[in-house]
Short mmCIF file of C-alpha atoms in Angstrom, two decimals:
data_model
loop_
_atom_site.label_atom_id
_atom_site.label_comp_id
_atom_site.label_asym_id
_atom_site.label_seq_id
_atom_site.Cartn_x
_atom_site.Cartn_y
_atom_site.Cartn_z
CA MET A 1 7.18 7.56 -31.73
CA LEU A 2 8.39 6.34 -28.42
CA ASN A 3 11.55 4.21 -28.30
CA ILE A 4 10.87 0.58 -28.64
CA SER A 5 13.15 -0.29 -25.73
CA ASP A 6 11.31 2.15 -23.46
CA ILE A 7 7.92 0.63 -24.44
CA MET A 8 9.25 -2.89 -23.83
CA GLN A 9 10.75 -1.83 -20.52
CA THR A 10 7.37 -0.68 -19.29
CA VAL A 11 5.64 -3.84 -20.56
CA ASN A 12 8.25 -6.00 -18.93
CA MET A 13 7.91 -4.15 -15.59
CA ILE A 14 4.18 -4.80 -15.56
CA ASP A 15 4.33 -8.33 -16.92
CA HIS A 16 7.37 -9.69 -15.08
CA GLN A 17 8.35 -7.38 -12.25
CA HIS A 18 5.09 -6.89 -10.52
CA LEU A 19 4.89 -3.17 -11.29
CA ASP A 20 1.47 -1.95 -10.13
CA ILE A 21 -0.47 0.76 -8.47
CA ARG A 22 -0.88 -0.68 -5.00
CA THR A 23 -3.91 1.33 -4.05
CA ILE A 24 -6.22 4.11 -5.05
CA THR A 25 -7.74 5.25 -1.75
CA LEU A 26 -10.67 7.61 -1.61
CA GLY A 27 -10.72 9.73 1.59
CA ILE A 28 -14.16 10.76 2.74
CA SER A 29 -14.96 13.24 5.47
CA LEU A 30 -17.79 12.04 7.80
CA TYR A 31 -18.01 15.08 10.08
CA ASP A 32 -21.48 15.83 8.71
CA CYS A 33 -22.65 12.37 9.79
CA ALA A 34 -22.58 13.17 13.45
CA ASP A 35 -25.84 12.42 15.32
CA GLU A 36 -26.96 11.95 18.89
CA ASN A 37 -28.51 8.60 17.96
CA ILE A 38 -25.79 6.07 17.10
CA ASN A 39 -28.00 4.18 14.76
CA SER A 40 -28.85 7.32 12.86
CA CYS A 41 -25.19 8.18 12.79
CA ALA A 42 -24.35 4.70 11.42
CA LYS A 43 -27.03 5.08 8.63
CA LYS A 44 -25.71 8.53 7.64
CA ILE A 45 -22.19 7.06 7.45
CA TYR A 46 -23.27 4.14 5.32
CA ASP A 47 -25.33 6.39 2.96
CA LYS A 48 -22.49 8.97 2.56
CA ILE A 49 -19.79 6.41 1.79
CA CYS A 50 -21.97 4.55 -0.67
CA SER A 51 -22.86 7.74 -2.51
CA LYS A 52 -19.30 9.21 -2.61
CA ALA A 53 -17.58 5.92 -3.46
CA GLU A 54 -20.18 4.64 -5.79
CA ASN A 55 -17.95 4.75 -8.90
CA LEU A 56 -14.55 4.15 -7.21
CA VAL A 57 -14.08 0.52 -8.20
CA LYS A 58 -15.63 0.99 -11.64
CA VAL A 59 -13.25 3.85 -12.49
CA GLY A 60 -10.28 1.96 -11.01
CA CYS A 61 -11.07 -1.02 -13.24
CA GLU A 62 -11.49 1.24 -16.30
CA ILE A 63 -8.05 2.83 -15.73
CA GLU A 64 -6.55 -0.64 -15.22
CA ARG A 65 -7.84 -1.73 -18.64
CA GLU A 66 -7.04 1.44 -20.62
CA TYR A 67 -3.54 2.00 -19.32
CA GLY A 68 -2.72 -1.69 -18.86
CA ILE A 69 -1.54 -1.14 -15.33
CA PRO A 70 -2.83 -3.31 -12.52
CA ILE A 71 -4.46 -1.41 -9.64
CA ILE A 72 -4.33 -3.97 -6.90
CA ASN A 73 -6.58 -2.31 -4.29
CA LYS A 74 -9.40 0.17 -4.26
CA ARG A 75 -9.95 1.45 -0.74
CA ILE A 76 -11.72 3.98 1.35
CA SER A 77 -10.42 6.00 4.31
CA VAL A 78 -12.75 7.99 6.57
CA THR A 79 -12.55 10.61 9.35
CA PRO A 80 -11.40 8.98 12.65
CA ILE A 81 -14.67 7.53 13.93
CA ALA A 82 -13.88 8.71 17.50
CA GLN A 83 -14.38 12.23 16.20
CA VAL A 84 -17.54 11.54 14.19
CA ALA A 85 -19.15 9.52 16.98
CA ALA A 86 -18.27 11.88 19.81
CA SER A 87 -21.91 13.08 20.16
CA CYS A 88 -23.50 9.67 19.93
CA ASN A 89 -25.19 8.09 22.91
CA GLY A 90 -24.19 4.57 23.85
CA GLU A 91 -20.87 2.88 24.64
CA ASP A 92 -20.46 0.43 21.83
CA TYR A 93 -19.20 1.89 18.62
CA SER A 94 -19.09 -1.42 16.83
CA ILE A 95 -22.46 -0.47 15.33
CA ILE A 96 -20.60 2.16 13.31
CA GLY A 97 -17.87 -0.49 12.55
CA HIS A 98 -20.66 -2.62 10.98
CA ALA A 99 -21.88 0.35 8.97
CA LEU A 100 -18.37 0.85 7.58
CA ASP A 101 -18.03 -2.85 6.74
CA ASP A 102 -21.41 -2.88 4.94
CA ALA A 103 -20.56 0.23 2.97
CA ALA A 104 -17.17 -1.17 1.99
CA LYS A 105 -18.88 -4.33 0.74
CA THR A 106 -21.53 -2.37 -1.16
CA CYS A 107 -18.89 -0.32 -2.87
CA GLY A 108 -16.74 -3.35 -3.67
CA VAL A 109 -13.57 -2.10 -2.01
CA ASN A 110 -11.25 -4.44 -0.22
CA PHE A 111 -10.62 -2.43 2.96
CA ILE A 112 -11.98 0.58 4.76
CA GLY A 113 -9.74 2.44 7.20
CA GLY A 114 -10.63 5.01 9.88
CA PHE A 115 -12.05 3.14 12.88
CA SER A 116 -9.57 5.31 14.51
CA SER A 117 -8.67 7.54 17.39
CA LEU A 118 -5.95 10.18 17.99
CA VAL A 119 -4.94 10.08 21.63
CA HIS A 120 -1.33 11.20 21.52
CA LYS A 121 -1.99 13.70 24.32
CA GLY A 122 -5.04 12.35 26.05
CA PHE A 123 -8.38 10.56 25.75
CA THR A 124 -11.77 12.14 25.15
CA ASN A 125 -14.74 10.05 26.31
CA ALA A 126 -15.35 9.12 22.70
CA ASP A 127 -11.68 7.94 22.27
CA LYS A 128 -12.11 5.60 25.19
CA LYS A 129 -15.36 4.22 23.81
CA LEU A 130 -13.83 3.72 20.38
CA ILE A 131 -10.73 1.96 21.66
CA ASN A 132 -12.75 -0.30 23.82
CA SER A 133 -14.87 -1.16 20.77
CA ILE A 134 -11.90 -2.15 18.62
CA PRO A 135 -11.67 -5.89 19.56
CA LYS A 136 -15.40 -6.50 19.04
CA THR A 137 -15.45 -4.51 15.81
CA LEU A 138 -12.43 -6.17 14.30
CA SER A 139 -13.70 -9.65 15.24
CA GLU A 140 -17.22 -9.02 13.78
CA THR A 141 -16.28 -7.19 10.60
CA GLU A 142 -14.19 -8.19 7.59
CA LEU A 143 -13.02 -5.09 5.88
CA VAL A 144 -12.73 -2.53 8.64
CA CYS A 145 -9.23 -1.34 9.59
CA SER A 146 -8.43 0.46 12.83
CA SER A 147 -5.57 2.71 14.02
CA VAL A 148 -4.71 4.57 17.14
CA ASN A 149 -2.17 7.40 17.32
CA VAL A 150 -0.48 7.23 20.73
CA ALA A 151 2.36 9.73 20.27
CA THR A 152 3.61 12.74 18.34
CA THR A 153 6.86 14.65 18.33
CA LYS A 154 4.86 17.70 19.49
CA ALA A 155 2.97 15.97 22.24
CA GLY A 156 5.24 13.20 23.47
CA ILE A 157 4.08 9.70 24.15
CA ASN A 158 0.79 8.99 25.98
CA MET A 159 1.89 5.99 27.97
CA ASP A 160 -1.64 5.43 29.27
CA ALA A 161 -2.66 4.80 25.72
CA VAL A 162 0.38 2.61 25.11
CA ALA A 163 -0.64 0.49 28.11
CA LEU A 164 -4.23 0.28 27.00
CA MET A 165 -3.29 -0.69 23.42
CA GLY A 166 -1.30 -3.72 24.74
CA LYS A 167 -4.54 -5.01 26.28
CA ILE A 168 -6.63 -4.14 23.21
CA ILE A 169 -4.20 -6.03 20.93
CA LYS A 170 -4.37 -9.07 23.22
CA ARG A 171 -8.15 -8.96 23.41
CA THR A 172 -8.44 -8.59 19.58
CA ALA A 173 -6.19 -11.61 19.18
CA GLU A 174 -8.36 -13.60 21.59
CA LEU A 175 -11.62 -12.73 19.87
CA THR A 176 -10.15 -13.76 16.50
CA ALA A 177 -8.21 -16.72 17.80
CA GLN A 178 -9.84 -19.14 15.25
CA GLN A 179 -8.13 -17.12 12.51
CA ASP A 180 -4.76 -16.97 14.39
CA GLY A 181 -5.43 -13.42 15.63
CA LEU A 182 -6.25 -11.99 12.24
CA GLY A 183 -7.99 -9.01 13.79
CA CYS A 184 -4.60 -7.71 14.91
CA ALA A 185 -3.48 -7.50 11.31
CA LYS A 186 -6.19 -4.86 10.82
CA LEU A 187 -4.98 -2.75 13.79
CA VAL A 188 -2.11 -0.24 13.80
CA VAL A 189 -0.67 1.68 16.70
CA PHE A 190 1.01 4.86 15.41
CA ALA A 191 3.37 7.53 16.46
CA ASN A 192 3.14 10.66 14.24
CA ALA A 193 0.33 9.24 12.22
CA VAL A 194 -0.16 10.95 8.83
CA GLU A 195 -3.49 12.27 7.64
CA ASP A 196 -3.32 11.29 4.06
CA ASN A 197 -1.83 7.71 4.13
CA PRO A 198 -3.50 5.65 1.42
CA PHE A 199 -2.16 2.30 2.73
CA MET A 200 -3.94 -0.06 5.10
CA ALA A 201 -4.33 -0.86 7.82
CA GLY A 202 -3.36 2.66 8.97
CA ALA A 203 -5.31 4.85 6.56
CA PHE A 204 -7.68 7.48 7.89
CA HIS A 205 -8.96 10.80 6.42
CA GLY A 206 -7.38 13.46 8.70
CA GLU A 207 -9.00 16.46 10.15
CA GLY A 208 -7.07 18.86 7.90
CA GLU A 209 -8.30 17.05 4.75
CA ALA A 210 -10.93 18.22 2.26
CA GLU A 211 -14.45 16.73 1.90
CA CYS A 212 -13.26 14.10 -0.46
CA VAL A 213 -9.80 13.29 -1.91
CA ILE A 214 -7.95 10.76 -3.99
CA ASN A 215 -4.60 9.46 -2.67
CA VAL A 216 -2.56 6.89 -4.60
CA GLY A 217 0.03 4.51 -3.27
CA VAL A 218 2.53 3.13 -5.82
CA SER A 219 4.68 0.11 -5.43
CA GLY A 220 7.46 -1.70 -7.34
CA PRO A 221 10.03 -3.52 -5.20
CA GLY A 222 10.36 -6.04 -8.19
CA VAL A 223 11.32 -3.23 -10.56
CA VAL A 224 13.97 -1.85 -8.24
CA TYR A 225 15.30 -5.35 -7.64
CA LYS A 226 15.64 -5.99 -11.40
CA ALA A 227 17.27 -2.59 -11.91
CA LEU A 228 19.83 -3.33 -9.25
CA GLN A 229 20.58 -6.69 -10.77
CA GLU A 230 21.93 -4.72 -13.80
CA VAL A 231 24.51 -2.93 -11.66
CA LYS A 232 26.01 -5.81 -9.70
CA GLY A 233 29.31 -4.96 -8.02
CA ARG A 234 29.13 -1.22 -8.77
CA SER A 235 29.59 1.47 -6.11
CA PHE A 236 26.77 2.78 -3.87
CA ASP A 237 26.77 5.97 -5.87
CA VAL A 238 25.51 3.91 -8.84
CA VAL A 239 23.04 1.97 -6.61
CA ALA A 240 21.55 5.19 -5.30
CA GLU A 241 21.29 6.68 -8.79
CA THR A 242 19.75 3.49 -10.14
CA VAL A 243 17.11 3.39 -7.38
CA LYS A 244 16.34 7.09 -7.93
CA ARG A 245 15.78 6.71 -11.69
CA THR A 246 13.51 3.68 -11.09
CA ALA A 247 11.59 5.41 -8.33
CA PHE A 248 11.07 8.42 -10.70
CA ARG A 249 9.46 6.22 -13.31
CA ILE A 250 7.20 4.34 -10.89
CA THR A 251 6.08 7.56 -9.37
CA ARG A 252 5.36 9.27 -12.62
CA MET A 253 3.02 6.36 -13.43
CA GLY A 254 1.40 6.77 -10.03
CA GLN A 255 0.89 10.42 -10.60
CA MET A 256 -0.64 9.81 -14.03
CA VAL A 257 -3.09 7.26 -12.53
CA ALA A 258 -3.90 9.60 -9.74
CA ASN A 259 -4.72 12.40 -12.19
CA ALA A 260 -6.87 10.13 -14.37
CA ALA A 261 -8.82 8.86 -11.29
CA SER A 262 -9.21 12.34 -9.91
CA GLU A 263 -10.55 13.65 -13.32
CA ARG A 264 -12.92 10.72 -13.80
CA LEU A 265 -14.32 10.70 -10.36
CA LYS A 266 -14.40 14.52 -10.14
CA ILE A 267 -12.65 14.37 -6.82
CA PRO A 268 -9.51 16.43 -6.07
CA PHE A 269 -6.13 14.70 -6.13
CA GLY A 270 -4.42 14.59 -2.75
CA VAL A 271 -1.08 12.92 -2.71
CA VAL A 272 1.03 10.17 -4.18
CA ASP A 273 2.58 8.02 -1.51
CA LEU A 274 6.01 6.98 -2.74
CA SER A 275 6.31 3.58 -1.20
CA LEU A 276 8.00 0.41 -1.98
CA ALA A 277 5.25 -1.85 -0.71
CA PRO A 278 6.06 -5.55 -1.02
CA THR A 279 3.71 -8.51 -1.48
CA PRO A 280 4.22 -12.13 -0.54
CA ALA A 281 4.82 -12.91 -4.34
CA GLN A 282 8.21 -14.05 -5.47
CA GLY A 283 10.09 -11.10 -6.91
CA ASP A 284 8.14 -8.45 -5.14
CA SER A 285 10.26 -8.22 -1.97
CA VAL A 286 12.02 -5.29 -0.25
CA ALA A 287 14.26 -7.77 1.57
CA ARG A 288 15.49 -9.18 -1.71
CA ILE A 289 16.50 -5.59 -2.82
CA LEU A 290 18.67 -5.25 0.29
CA GLU A 291 20.21 -8.70 -0.38
CA GLU A 292 20.89 -7.64 -4.04
CA MET A 293 23.09 -4.85 -2.58
CA GLY A 294 25.47 -7.51 -1.34
CA LEU A 295 23.97 -8.95 1.88
CA GLU A 296 23.85 -12.71 2.16
CA ILE A 297 20.53 -12.50 3.94
CA CYS A 298 18.26 -9.61 5.09
CA GLY A 299 18.93 -8.98 8.85
CA THR A 300 22.68 -9.41 8.75
CA HIS A 301 25.04 -6.50 9.56
CA GLY A 302 24.69 -3.84 6.88
CA THR A 303 20.99 -4.26 6.52
CA THR A 304 20.07 -0.97 8.18
CA ALA A 305 22.60 0.92 5.99
CA ALA A 306 21.21 -0.75 2.83
CA LEU A 307 17.65 0.15 3.87
CA ALA A 308 18.59 3.73 4.68
CA LEU A 309 20.07 4.17 1.17
CA LEU A 310 16.99 2.50 -0.47
CA ASN A 311 14.49 4.55 1.55
CA ASP A 312 16.21 7.89 0.82
CA ALA A 313 16.79 7.18 -2.90
CA VAL A 314 13.19 6.18 -3.35
CA LYS A 315 12.10 9.57 -1.97
CA LYS A 316 14.63 11.50 -3.96
CA GLY A 317 13.61 9.86 -7.16
CA GLY A 318 9.95 10.07 -6.52
CA VAL A 319 9.58 13.59 -5.25
CA MET A 320 10.16 15.26 -8.58
CA ALA A 321 7.77 12.88 -10.34
CA SER A 322 4.76 13.90 -8.32
CA GLY A 323 2.99 17.18 -7.73
CA HIS A 324 2.20 16.39 -4.07
CA VAL A 325 3.91 13.72 -2.19
CA GLY A 326 2.51 12.52 1.13
CA GLY A 327 1.41 9.53 3.13
CA LEU A 328 4.23 7.40 4.51
CA SER A 329 6.59 7.55 1.44
CA GLY A 330 9.52 5.17 1.81
CA ALA A 331 10.14 1.45 1.99
CA PHE A 332 7.84 -0.79 3.90
CA ILE A 333 9.12 -3.73 5.79
CA PRO A 334 6.05 -5.80 6.74
CA VAL A 335 7.34 -9.30 7.69
CA SER A 336 4.43 -11.47 6.65
CA GLU A 337 3.91 -9.61 3.43
CA ASP A 338 7.42 -9.90 2.09
CA GLU A 339 8.74 -13.16 0.82
CA GLY A 340 12.36 -12.28 1.55
CA MET A 341 11.61 -11.04 5.06
CA ILE A 342 9.79 -14.34 5.82
CA ASN A 343 12.76 -16.30 4.58
CA ALA A 344 15.16 -14.22 6.72
CA VAL A 345 13.03 -14.73 9.90
CA ARG A 346 12.75 -18.49 9.21
CA LYS A 347 16.59 -18.70 9.00
CA ASN A 348 16.85 -16.81 12.28
CA ALA A 349 18.76 -13.95 10.51
CA LEU A 350 16.19 -11.37 11.29
CA SER A 351 15.02 -10.55 14.80
CA ILE A 352 12.49 -8.09 16.22
CA GLU A 353 15.55 -6.09 17.57
CA LYS A 354 17.01 -5.82 14.09
CA LEU A 355 13.59 -4.85 12.63
CA GLU A 356 13.43 -2.14 15.28
CA ALA A 357 16.77 -0.69 14.14
CA MET A 358 15.55 -0.83 10.55
CA THR A 359 12.46 1.16 11.45
CA CYS A 360 14.72 4.11 12.29
CA VAL A 361 15.55 4.57 8.66
CA CYS A 362 12.42 3.51 6.77
CA SER A 363 8.92 4.71 6.42
CA VAL A 364 6.94 2.76 9.00
CA GLY A 365 7.61 0.43 11.86
CA LEU A 366 7.27 -3.16 13.27
CA ASP A 367 4.76 -4.27 10.76
CA MET A 368 2.89 -7.62 10.46
CA ILE A 369 5.02 -9.31 13.08
CA ALA A 370 3.61 -12.44 14.71
CA VAL A 371 4.77 -13.13 18.27
CA PRO A 372 3.96 -16.11 20.61
CA GLY A 373 0.34 -16.10 21.88
CA ASP A 374 1.50 -15.98 25.54
CA THR A 375 3.27 -12.64 25.00
CA SER A 376 1.95 -10.39 27.78
CA ALA A 377 -0.03 -7.15 27.12
CA GLU A 378 2.78 -5.31 28.96
CA THR A 379 5.41 -6.70 26.65
CA ILE A 380 3.37 -5.59 23.61
CA SER A 381 2.87 -2.16 25.17
CA ALA A 382 6.68 -1.88 25.71
CA ILE A 383 7.32 -2.85 22.08
CA ILE A 384 4.84 -0.01 21.12
CA ALA A 385 6.65 2.39 23.52
CA ASP A 386 10.01 1.65 21.95
CA GLU A 387 8.70 2.25 18.40
CA ALA A 388 6.90 5.34 19.49
CA ALA A 389 10.13 6.68 21.03
CA ILE A 390 11.91 6.15 17.69
CA GLY A 391 9.19 8.01 15.87
CA VAL A 392 8.93 10.87 18.38
CA ILE A 393 12.67 11.51 18.64
CA ASN A 394 13.33 11.27 14.95
CA SER A 395 10.23 13.26 13.87
CA LYS A 396 8.96 10.44 11.70
CA THR A 397 6.01 8.06 11.50
CA THR A 398 6.43 4.76 13.22
CA ALA A 399 3.88 2.07 13.81
CA VAL A 400 3.32 -1.32 15.38
CA ARG A 401 1.17 -3.95 13.80
CA ILE A 402 1.76 -7.06 15.90
CA ILE A 403 -0.08 -10.30 16.16
CA PRO A 404 0.17 -12.22 19.45
CA ALA A 405 -1.04 -15.37 17.66
CA PRO A 406 -3.12 -17.47 20.14
CA SER A 407 -1.65 -20.76 21.18
CA LYS A 408 1.30 -20.31 18.69
CA LYS A 409 4.88 -20.62 19.77
CA PHE A 410 8.20 -19.34 18.54
CA GLY A 411 8.93 -21.14 15.21
CA ASP A 412 5.32 -21.73 14.24
CA THR A 413 3.74 -20.12 11.26
CA VAL A 414 0.63 -18.01 11.09
CA GLU A 415 -1.22 -18.02 7.75
CA PHE A 416 -3.36 -14.99 6.94
CA GLY A 417 -3.53 -15.53 3.14
CA GLY A 418 -3.80 -13.03 0.35
CA LEU A 419 -1.84 -9.81 0.61
CA LEU A 420 -1.46 -10.26 4.36
CA GLY A 421 0.69 -13.39 3.71
CA ALA A 422 2.17 -15.72 6.30
CA ALA A 423 4.10 -14.79 9.36
CA PRO A 424 6.68 -16.91 11.16
CA VAL A 425 6.21 -16.44 14.96
CA MET A 426 9.13 -14.49 16.21
CA LYS A 427 11.03 -14.61 19.50
CA VAL A 428 10.29 -11.94 22.07
CA ASN A 429 12.60 -10.90 24.95
CA GLN A 430 11.23 -12.71 28.00
CA ALA A 431 12.47 -10.23 30.69
CA GLY A 432 9.63 -8.36 32.32
CA CYS A 433 8.64 -4.68 31.72
CA SER A 434 5.24 -4.57 33.52
CA GLU A 435 6.53 -2.09 36.18
CA PHE A 436 7.59 0.23 33.37
CA ILE A 437 4.27 0.05 31.63
CA LYS A 438 2.24 0.37 34.90
CA ARG A 439 3.68 3.84 35.62
CA GLY A 440 1.35 5.53 33.08
CA GLY A 441 1.27 9.24 32.40
CA ARG A 442 3.10 10.86 29.46
CA ILE A 443 6.72 10.77 28.26
CA PRO A 444 7.22 14.47 27.52
CA ALA A 445 7.87 15.80 24.03
CA PRO A 446 11.51 16.09 23.10
CA ILE A 447 13.36 19.35 23.20
CA HIS A 448 13.48 19.62 19.42
CA SER A 449 9.70 19.78 19.34
CA LEU A 450 9.97 23.35 20.59
CA LYS A 451 10.59 24.97 17.25
CA ASN A 452 8.52 28.10 17.54
CA MET B 1 -7.63 7.76 -28.31
CA LYS B 2 -4.01 7.12 -29.21
CA ALA B 3 -2.62 3.91 -27.83
CA ILE B 4 0.51 1.75 -28.01
CA MET B 5 0.20 -1.86 -29.00
CA THR B 6 2.96 -4.37 -28.28
CA VAL B 7 2.99 -7.79 -29.85
CA ILE B 8 5.51 -10.39 -28.65
CA GLY B 9 5.87 -13.98 -29.69
CA SER B 10 7.89 -16.65 -31.55
CA ASP B 11 8.73 -15.34 -35.02
CA ARG B 12 6.87 -16.87 -37.91
CA VAL B 13 5.19 -15.92 -41.19
CA GLY B 14 2.05 -13.81 -41.04
CA ILE B 15 2.14 -12.15 -37.58
CA ILE B 16 1.95 -8.62 -38.92
CA ALA B 17 -0.71 -9.61 -41.44
CA SER B 18 -2.84 -11.19 -38.77
CA VAL B 19 -2.58 -8.24 -36.33
CA CYS B 20 -2.99 -5.51 -38.92
CA SER B 21 -5.91 -7.14 -40.70
CA LEU B 22 -7.69 -7.32 -37.29
CA LEU B 23 -6.97 -3.60 -36.66
CA ALA B 24 -8.26 -2.79 -40.19
CA SER B 25 -11.42 -4.72 -39.69
CA MET B 26 -12.22 -2.57 -36.60
CA ASP B 27 -11.31 0.70 -38.48
CA ILE B 28 -8.26 1.37 -36.30
CA ASN B 29 -5.64 3.49 -37.98
CA ILE B 30 -1.94 2.61 -37.61
CA LEU B 31 0.13 5.84 -37.15
CA ASP B 32 3.54 4.22 -36.67
CA ILE B 33 4.99 0.75 -36.53
CA THR B 34 8.31 -0.65 -35.43
CA GLN B 35 9.29 -4.28 -35.52
CA THR B 36 12.33 -6.35 -34.75
CA VAL B 37 13.31 -10.00 -34.14
CA MET B 38 15.67 -10.64 -31.25
CA GLU B 39 16.94 -14.16 -30.75
CA GLY B 40 13.94 -15.56 -32.53
CA ILE B 41 11.49 -13.50 -30.52
CA PHE B 42 9.26 -11.29 -32.65
CA THR B 43 8.68 -7.83 -31.01
CA MET B 44 6.50 -5.21 -32.64
CA THR B 45 5.12 -1.91 -31.23
CA LEU B 46 2.41 -0.02 -33.01
CA LEU B 47 1.06 3.52 -32.40
CA VAL B 48 -2.66 3.37 -33.25
CA ASP B 49 -5.57 5.77 -33.27
CA THR B 50 -8.73 4.14 -31.98
CA SER B 51 -10.97 7.24 -32.50
CA THR B 52 -11.88 6.22 -36.03
CA SER B 53 -13.26 2.90 -34.71
CA LYS B 54 -16.90 2.45 -33.74
CA HIS B 55 -15.79 -0.16 -31.21
CA SER B 56 -15.18 0.73 -27.58
CA PHE B 57 -11.66 0.51 -26.15
CA ASP B 58 -12.76 -2.50 -24.15
CA GLU B 59 -14.10 -4.31 -27.26
CA ILE B 60 -10.86 -3.55 -29.11
CA ARG B 61 -8.75 -4.76 -26.18
CA SER B 62 -10.75 -7.95 -25.83
CA ALA B 63 -10.48 -8.70 -29.59
CA LEU B 64 -6.80 -8.23 -29.59
CA ILE B 65 -6.18 -10.30 -26.48
CA GLN B 66 -8.37 -13.03 -28.02
CA ARG B 67 -6.29 -12.86 -31.30
CA GLY B 68 -3.15 -13.18 -29.20
CA GLU B 69 -4.41 -16.23 -27.37
CA ASP B 70 -5.46 -17.90 -30.58
CA GLU B 71 -2.12 -17.31 -32.20
CA GLY B 72 0.20 -17.75 -29.23
CA LEU B 73 1.17 -14.04 -29.10
CA ASN B 74 1.37 -11.80 -26.12
CA ILE B 75 -0.59 -8.63 -27.16
CA HIS B 76 -1.06 -5.51 -25.06
CA ILE B 77 -2.79 -2.27 -25.88
CA GLN B 78 -2.29 0.70 -23.51
CA ARG B 79 -3.01 4.41 -23.75
CA THR B 80 0.22 6.21 -24.84
CA ASP B 81 0.00 8.41 -21.70
CA ILE B 82 1.60 5.70 -19.47
CA PHE B 83 4.69 5.53 -21.63
CA ASN B 84 5.00 9.28 -21.91
CA ALA B 85 4.66 9.53 -18.16
CA MET B 86 7.42 6.98 -17.50
CA HIS B 87 9.89 7.92 -20.15
CA ARG B 88 9.46 11.62 -20.88
CA VAL B 89 10.30 14.32 -18.42
#
């Protein structure tokens, strides 16, 4: 029989250290839903999602009960809608947004991602229509998430798209002003977006993907934090080894759940995303892991190095535990969704500039950051451009999910509730950058993109 | 289906009897059992086979959780696969 201490370790991880499967995300291709008539297209999309995802939540709950492991989210990602809707008549794609929202509600999932567009090199007519429909869609729907890829290492940065997204984010905040700009929490601007990311708000079912696929995102900052408490004062060699061992266990569990879900739903397994995804709950924070390494508070000098070690060790530990690793894979640092990050911002220890440095060494970017409501569209675009540059030059995914919270000032707090948490409004550099953004065009791909 | 049960609570007379009689009443076979008391906390793990029972896994799980609530014990039942995945390479 298994060792009693191993068994109790697993039970304790689940009961006391927030070990869970963060999401089972069903990717569904919608290419066969294209139709000249946008209403017919929307109906086909609704019908296909409801038929493919019919059993997703039921099976997820079954696995939760049988294995005793919480599966926090069951979600759906779909083909970027700009590609599906390209042959539709009409300008307003929010009709399709509503179909996605209705389908998500019928299936019982808590988010659906893919109201998306890939414009890293340029816009098609459909891309323009989709992007212009984002503010209305996010303000009128509850569960739809949107993402726009504005840059890749291969193509460079589409600065016209960067400029446009600043305006779209501002407009989305205005239309959801009564909820403190909640719409912007469901909108991600990417560089080097991945096609198989199971996490929201940036999930979509990429063009290289199969008809349907199961992707799983694991979590477990609390487990890593607890493991590091056991090696206080020891060298970084020991810290790295401890994180690797813990990540291995977490990922093995994720792979097992992915296999079980794939078998029961009769849908192929895609990837496990090895991510340390925090929640606002006490003891489920990435920031607290960094502090456990010896930092007084997250954001102080040393934070970037601590995060680099953590991010790398999570990947090294996880990669052997899974057949296929994908998605974003690394540590997430969403401010509003991490109790320790919120604390660090409130104590003025963590700034946007420091977060930007941290995004150079972790899996995503400036995530769930609230800024004053009077922040200009150009400043938001420039923040996006900086993040995109980090992603493009370092051949990694970066993203910006920023909320210019209407009528909020530096020091206020924005409450989103649930997994989205609460975000302290952060200070933004006041110096202008509008002439920079106004230039438009493309920032060329870096020299190291020429690998052939 | 083979599953691991864990029972945790303050030590007192009759915990094993209570849990095992409930398992017997549902025709669940115990394949292995390990028990210890650490600092007054009773900890028991059991390897059980539910395939001999006519009850569904959900019914078994609910009955065990209910018994745990009635007697102030923390009882889990989980498929063995999760422990094998996490602790066996």
